[in-house]
PDB file of C-alpha atoms in Angstrom:
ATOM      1  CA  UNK A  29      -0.920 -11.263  19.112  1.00 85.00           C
ATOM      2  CA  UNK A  30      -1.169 -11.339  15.404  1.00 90.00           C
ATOM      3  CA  UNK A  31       1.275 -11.822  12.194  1.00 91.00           C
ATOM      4  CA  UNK A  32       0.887 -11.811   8.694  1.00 92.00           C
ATOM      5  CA  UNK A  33       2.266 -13.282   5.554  1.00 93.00           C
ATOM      6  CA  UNK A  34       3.781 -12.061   2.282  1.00 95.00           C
ATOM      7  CA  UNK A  35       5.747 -12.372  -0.809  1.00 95.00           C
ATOM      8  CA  UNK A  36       7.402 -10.358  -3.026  1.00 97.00           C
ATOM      9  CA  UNK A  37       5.969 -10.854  -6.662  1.00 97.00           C
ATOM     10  CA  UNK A  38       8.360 -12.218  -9.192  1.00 96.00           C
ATOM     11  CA  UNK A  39      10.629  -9.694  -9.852  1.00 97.00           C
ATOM     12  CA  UNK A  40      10.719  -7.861  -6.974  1.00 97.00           C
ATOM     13  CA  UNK A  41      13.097  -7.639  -4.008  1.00 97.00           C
ATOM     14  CA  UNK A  42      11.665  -7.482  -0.511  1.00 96.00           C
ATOM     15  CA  UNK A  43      13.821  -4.448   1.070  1.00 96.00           C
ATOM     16  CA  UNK A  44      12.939  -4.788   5.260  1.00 92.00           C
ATOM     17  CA  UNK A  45      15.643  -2.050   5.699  1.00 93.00           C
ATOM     18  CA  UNK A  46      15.811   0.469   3.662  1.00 93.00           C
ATOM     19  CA  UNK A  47      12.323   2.587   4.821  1.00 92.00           C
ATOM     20  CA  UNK A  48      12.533   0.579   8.171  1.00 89.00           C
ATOM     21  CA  UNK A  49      12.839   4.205  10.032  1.00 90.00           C
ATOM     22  CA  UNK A  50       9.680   5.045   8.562  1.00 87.00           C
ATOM     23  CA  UNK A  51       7.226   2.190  10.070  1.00 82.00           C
ATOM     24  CA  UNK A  52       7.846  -0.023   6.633  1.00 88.00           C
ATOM     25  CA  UNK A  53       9.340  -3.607   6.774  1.00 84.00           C
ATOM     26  CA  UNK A  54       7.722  -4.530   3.663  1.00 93.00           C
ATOM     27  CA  UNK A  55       9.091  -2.584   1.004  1.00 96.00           C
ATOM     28  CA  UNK A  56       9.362  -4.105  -2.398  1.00 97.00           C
ATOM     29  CA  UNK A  57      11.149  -2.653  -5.521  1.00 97.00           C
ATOM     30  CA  UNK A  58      11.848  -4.393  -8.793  1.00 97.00           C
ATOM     31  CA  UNK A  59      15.074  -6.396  -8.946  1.00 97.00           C
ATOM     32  CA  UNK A  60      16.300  -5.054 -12.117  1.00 96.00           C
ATOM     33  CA  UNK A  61      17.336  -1.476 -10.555  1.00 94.00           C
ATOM     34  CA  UNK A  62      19.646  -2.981  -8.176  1.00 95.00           C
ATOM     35  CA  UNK A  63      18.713  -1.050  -4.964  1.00 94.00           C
ATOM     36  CA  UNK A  64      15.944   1.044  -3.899  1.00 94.00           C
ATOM     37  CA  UNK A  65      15.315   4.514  -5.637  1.00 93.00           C
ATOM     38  CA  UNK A  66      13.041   6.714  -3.805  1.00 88.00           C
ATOM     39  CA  UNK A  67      12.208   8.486  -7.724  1.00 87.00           C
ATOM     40  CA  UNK A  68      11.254   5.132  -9.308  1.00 90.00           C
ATOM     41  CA  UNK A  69       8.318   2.718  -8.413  1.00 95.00           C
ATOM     42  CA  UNK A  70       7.828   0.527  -5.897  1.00 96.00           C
ATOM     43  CA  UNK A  71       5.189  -0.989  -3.308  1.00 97.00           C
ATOM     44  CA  UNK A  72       5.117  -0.940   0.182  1.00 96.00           C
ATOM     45  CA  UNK A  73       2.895  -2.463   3.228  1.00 95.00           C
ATOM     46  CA  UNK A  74       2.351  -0.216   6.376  1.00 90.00           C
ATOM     47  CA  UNK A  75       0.918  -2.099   8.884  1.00 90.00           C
ATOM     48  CA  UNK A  76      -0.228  -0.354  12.316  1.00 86.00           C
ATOM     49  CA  UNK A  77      -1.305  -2.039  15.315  1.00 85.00           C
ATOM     50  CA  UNK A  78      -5.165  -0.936  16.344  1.00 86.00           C
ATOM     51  CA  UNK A  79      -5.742   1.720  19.353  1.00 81.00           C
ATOM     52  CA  UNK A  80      -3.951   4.923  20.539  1.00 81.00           C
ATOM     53  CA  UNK A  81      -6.147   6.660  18.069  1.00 82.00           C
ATOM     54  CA  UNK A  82      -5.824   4.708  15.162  1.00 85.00           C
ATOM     55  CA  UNK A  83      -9.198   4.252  13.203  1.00 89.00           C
ATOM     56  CA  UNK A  84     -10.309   0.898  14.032  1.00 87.00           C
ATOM     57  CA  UNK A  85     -12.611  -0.003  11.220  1.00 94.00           C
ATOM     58  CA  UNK A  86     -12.306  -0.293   7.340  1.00 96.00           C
ATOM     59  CA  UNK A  87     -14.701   2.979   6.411  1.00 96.00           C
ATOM     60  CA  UNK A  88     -12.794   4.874   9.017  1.00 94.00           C
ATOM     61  CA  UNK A  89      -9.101   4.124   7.945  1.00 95.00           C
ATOM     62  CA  UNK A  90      -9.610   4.961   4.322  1.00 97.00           C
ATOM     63  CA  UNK A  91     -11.500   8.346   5.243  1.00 96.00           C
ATOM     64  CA  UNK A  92      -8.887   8.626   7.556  1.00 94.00           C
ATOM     65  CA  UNK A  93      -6.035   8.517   4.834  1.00 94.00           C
ATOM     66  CA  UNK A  94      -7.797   9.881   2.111  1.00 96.00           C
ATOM     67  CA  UNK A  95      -8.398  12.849   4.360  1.00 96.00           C
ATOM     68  CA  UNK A  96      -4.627  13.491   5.573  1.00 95.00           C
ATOM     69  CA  UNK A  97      -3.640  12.971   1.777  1.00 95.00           C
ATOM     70  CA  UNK A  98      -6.185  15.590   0.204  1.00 95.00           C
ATOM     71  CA  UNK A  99      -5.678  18.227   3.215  1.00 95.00           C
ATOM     72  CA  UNK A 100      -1.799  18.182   2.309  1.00 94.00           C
ATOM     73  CA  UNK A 101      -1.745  17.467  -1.225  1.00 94.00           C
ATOM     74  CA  UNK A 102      -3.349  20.349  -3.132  1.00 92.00           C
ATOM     75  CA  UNK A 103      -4.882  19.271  -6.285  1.00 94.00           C
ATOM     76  CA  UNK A 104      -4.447  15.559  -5.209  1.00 96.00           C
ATOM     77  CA  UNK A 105      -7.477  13.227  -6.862  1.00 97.00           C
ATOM     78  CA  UNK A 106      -8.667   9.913  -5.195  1.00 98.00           C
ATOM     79  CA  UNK A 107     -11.045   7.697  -6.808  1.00 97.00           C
ATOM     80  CA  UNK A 108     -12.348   4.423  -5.669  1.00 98.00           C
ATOM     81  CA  UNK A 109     -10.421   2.151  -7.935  1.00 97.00           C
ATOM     82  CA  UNK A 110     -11.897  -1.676  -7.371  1.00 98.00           C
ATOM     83  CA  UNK A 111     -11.600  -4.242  -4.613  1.00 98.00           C
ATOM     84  CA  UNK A 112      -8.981  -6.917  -4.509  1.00 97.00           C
ATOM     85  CA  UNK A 113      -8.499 -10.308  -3.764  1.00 96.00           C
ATOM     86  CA  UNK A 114      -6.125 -11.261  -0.812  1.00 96.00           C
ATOM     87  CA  UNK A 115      -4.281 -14.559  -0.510  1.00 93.00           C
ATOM     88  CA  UNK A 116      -7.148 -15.763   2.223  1.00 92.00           C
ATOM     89  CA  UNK A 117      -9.792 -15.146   0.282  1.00 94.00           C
ATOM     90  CA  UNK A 118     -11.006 -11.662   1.949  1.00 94.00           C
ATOM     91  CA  UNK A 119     -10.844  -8.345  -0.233  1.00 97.00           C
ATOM     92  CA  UNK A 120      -8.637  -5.123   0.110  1.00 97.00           C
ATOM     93  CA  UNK A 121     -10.792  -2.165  -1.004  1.00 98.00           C
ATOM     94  CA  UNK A 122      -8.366   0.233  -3.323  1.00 98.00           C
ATOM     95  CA  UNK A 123      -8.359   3.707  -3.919  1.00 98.00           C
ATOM     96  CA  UNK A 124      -6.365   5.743  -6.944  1.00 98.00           C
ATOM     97  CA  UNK A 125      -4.194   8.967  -5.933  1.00 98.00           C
ATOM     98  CA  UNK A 126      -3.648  11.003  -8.762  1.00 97.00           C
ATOM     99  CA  UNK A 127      -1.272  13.615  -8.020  1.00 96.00           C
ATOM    100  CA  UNK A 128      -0.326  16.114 -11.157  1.00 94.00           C
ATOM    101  CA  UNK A 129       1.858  18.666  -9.420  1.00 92.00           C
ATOM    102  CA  UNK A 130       4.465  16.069  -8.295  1.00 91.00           C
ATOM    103  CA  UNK A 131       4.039  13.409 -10.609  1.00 93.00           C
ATOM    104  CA  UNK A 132       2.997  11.138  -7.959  1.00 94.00           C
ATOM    105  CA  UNK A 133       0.245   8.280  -9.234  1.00 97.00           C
ATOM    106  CA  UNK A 134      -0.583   5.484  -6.495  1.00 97.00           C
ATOM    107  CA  UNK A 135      -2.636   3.045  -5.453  1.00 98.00           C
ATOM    108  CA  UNK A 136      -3.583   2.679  -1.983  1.00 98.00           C
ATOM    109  CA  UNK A 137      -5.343  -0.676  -0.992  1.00 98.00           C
ATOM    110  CA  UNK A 138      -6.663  -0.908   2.575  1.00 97.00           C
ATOM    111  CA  UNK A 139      -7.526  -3.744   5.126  1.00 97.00           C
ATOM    112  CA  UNK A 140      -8.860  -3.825   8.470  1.00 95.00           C
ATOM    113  CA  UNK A 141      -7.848  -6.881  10.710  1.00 93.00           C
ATOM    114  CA  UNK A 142      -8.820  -8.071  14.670  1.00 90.00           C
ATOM    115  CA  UNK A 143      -5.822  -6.451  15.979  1.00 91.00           C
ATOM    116  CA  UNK A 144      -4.222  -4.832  12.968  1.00 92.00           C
ATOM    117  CA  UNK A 145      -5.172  -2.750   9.916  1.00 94.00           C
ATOM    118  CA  UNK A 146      -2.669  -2.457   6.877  1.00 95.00           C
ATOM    119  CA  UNK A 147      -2.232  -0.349   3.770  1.00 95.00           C
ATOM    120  CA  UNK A 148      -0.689  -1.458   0.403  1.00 97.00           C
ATOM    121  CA  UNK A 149       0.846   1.201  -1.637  1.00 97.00           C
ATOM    122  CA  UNK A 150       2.012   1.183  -5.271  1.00 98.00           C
ATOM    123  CA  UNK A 151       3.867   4.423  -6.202  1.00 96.00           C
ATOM    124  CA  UNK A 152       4.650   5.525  -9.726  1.00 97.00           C
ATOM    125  CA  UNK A 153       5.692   8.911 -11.305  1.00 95.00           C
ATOM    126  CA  UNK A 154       3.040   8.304 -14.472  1.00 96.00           C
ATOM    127  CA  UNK A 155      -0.237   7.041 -14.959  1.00 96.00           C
ATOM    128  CA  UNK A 156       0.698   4.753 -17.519  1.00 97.00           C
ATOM    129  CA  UNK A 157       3.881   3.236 -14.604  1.00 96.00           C
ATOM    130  CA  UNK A 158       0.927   2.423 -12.412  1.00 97.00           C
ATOM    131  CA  UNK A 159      -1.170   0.779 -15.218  1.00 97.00           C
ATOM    132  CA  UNK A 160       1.672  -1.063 -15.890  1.00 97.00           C
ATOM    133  CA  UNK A 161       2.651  -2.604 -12.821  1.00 97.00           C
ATOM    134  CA  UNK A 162      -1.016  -3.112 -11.322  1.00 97.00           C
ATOM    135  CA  UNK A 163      -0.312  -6.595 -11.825  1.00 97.00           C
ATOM    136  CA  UNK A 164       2.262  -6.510  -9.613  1.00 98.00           C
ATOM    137  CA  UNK A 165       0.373  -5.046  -7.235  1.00 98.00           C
ATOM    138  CA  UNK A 166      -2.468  -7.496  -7.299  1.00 97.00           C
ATOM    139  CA  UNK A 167       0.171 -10.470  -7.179  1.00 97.00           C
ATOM    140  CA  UNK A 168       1.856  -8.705  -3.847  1.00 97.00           C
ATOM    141  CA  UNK A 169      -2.111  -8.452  -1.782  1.00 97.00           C
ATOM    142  CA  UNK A 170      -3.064 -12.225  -3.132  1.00 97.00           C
ATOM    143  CA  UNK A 171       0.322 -13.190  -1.604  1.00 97.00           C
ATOM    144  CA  UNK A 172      -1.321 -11.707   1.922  1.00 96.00           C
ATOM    145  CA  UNK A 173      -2.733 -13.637   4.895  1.00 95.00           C
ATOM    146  CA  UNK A 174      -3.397 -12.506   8.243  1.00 95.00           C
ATOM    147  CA  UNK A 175      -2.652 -14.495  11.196  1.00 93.00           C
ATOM    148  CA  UNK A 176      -4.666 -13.952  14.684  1.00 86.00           C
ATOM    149  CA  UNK A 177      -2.829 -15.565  17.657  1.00 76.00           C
ATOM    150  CA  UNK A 178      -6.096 -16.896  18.839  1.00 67.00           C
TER     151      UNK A 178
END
């Protein structure tokens, strides 16, 4: 009862396969390498339909994640980063996941739908990776629209 649109910034390859036993369809790493490399950036979209336990609002997904992150990830940072513009107009409210110990720096943007909340993810292994492809980023979420079947 509900799609959504996307595309892959220029640049980027739109891998539906390659994380597809994880629960992502929309992975997107940058042309150049040739094929995915779990060790070198890339973006992803997880989207999860609502119920069975799943939060069901905004504030309660992002505490939600934040909170599963931080209680595994000793040391782990998150900071509110800035909201961001989505391809209908709406906003994606993004957080920043600064990881030391495993060289893991991300951005996590998060949106709650009808029937269907999503999270965008940028993953680099430096700070100065992420800064560098936040435009990317940005480009991917104004590419998104949600469609309710109604």
């Amino acid at each position: 009862n509900w799609s959504y649109m996307i595309s892959a910034p220029a640049g980027y390859t739109w891998d539906s396969t390659s994380l597809q036993q994880n629960g992502i369809w929309g992975l997107f790493w940058e042309t150049k390498l040739g094929k995915y490399i779990p060790q070198k950036h890339n973006m992803f979209i997880n989207p999860v339909m609502k119920g069975n336990g799943y939060p069901s609002d905004l504030e309660s997904l992002i505490k939600w994640d934040i909170d599963y992150y931080k209680e595994n990830t000793p040391g782990l940072i998150v900071e509110y980063y800035k909201d961001i513009v989505l391809g209908d107009k709406k906003k994606a409210k993004a957080y920043i996941y600064n990881d030391k110990n495993r060289n893991y720096y991300s951005i996590s943007a998060y949106v709650c739908e009808k029937n269907a909340s999503f999270v965008f993810v940028l993953v680099d292994r430096s700070i100065e990776d992420r800064k560098k492809h936040e435009k990317a980023f940005e480009e991917l979420l104004s590419s998104f629209i949600y469609m309710n079947k109604e």
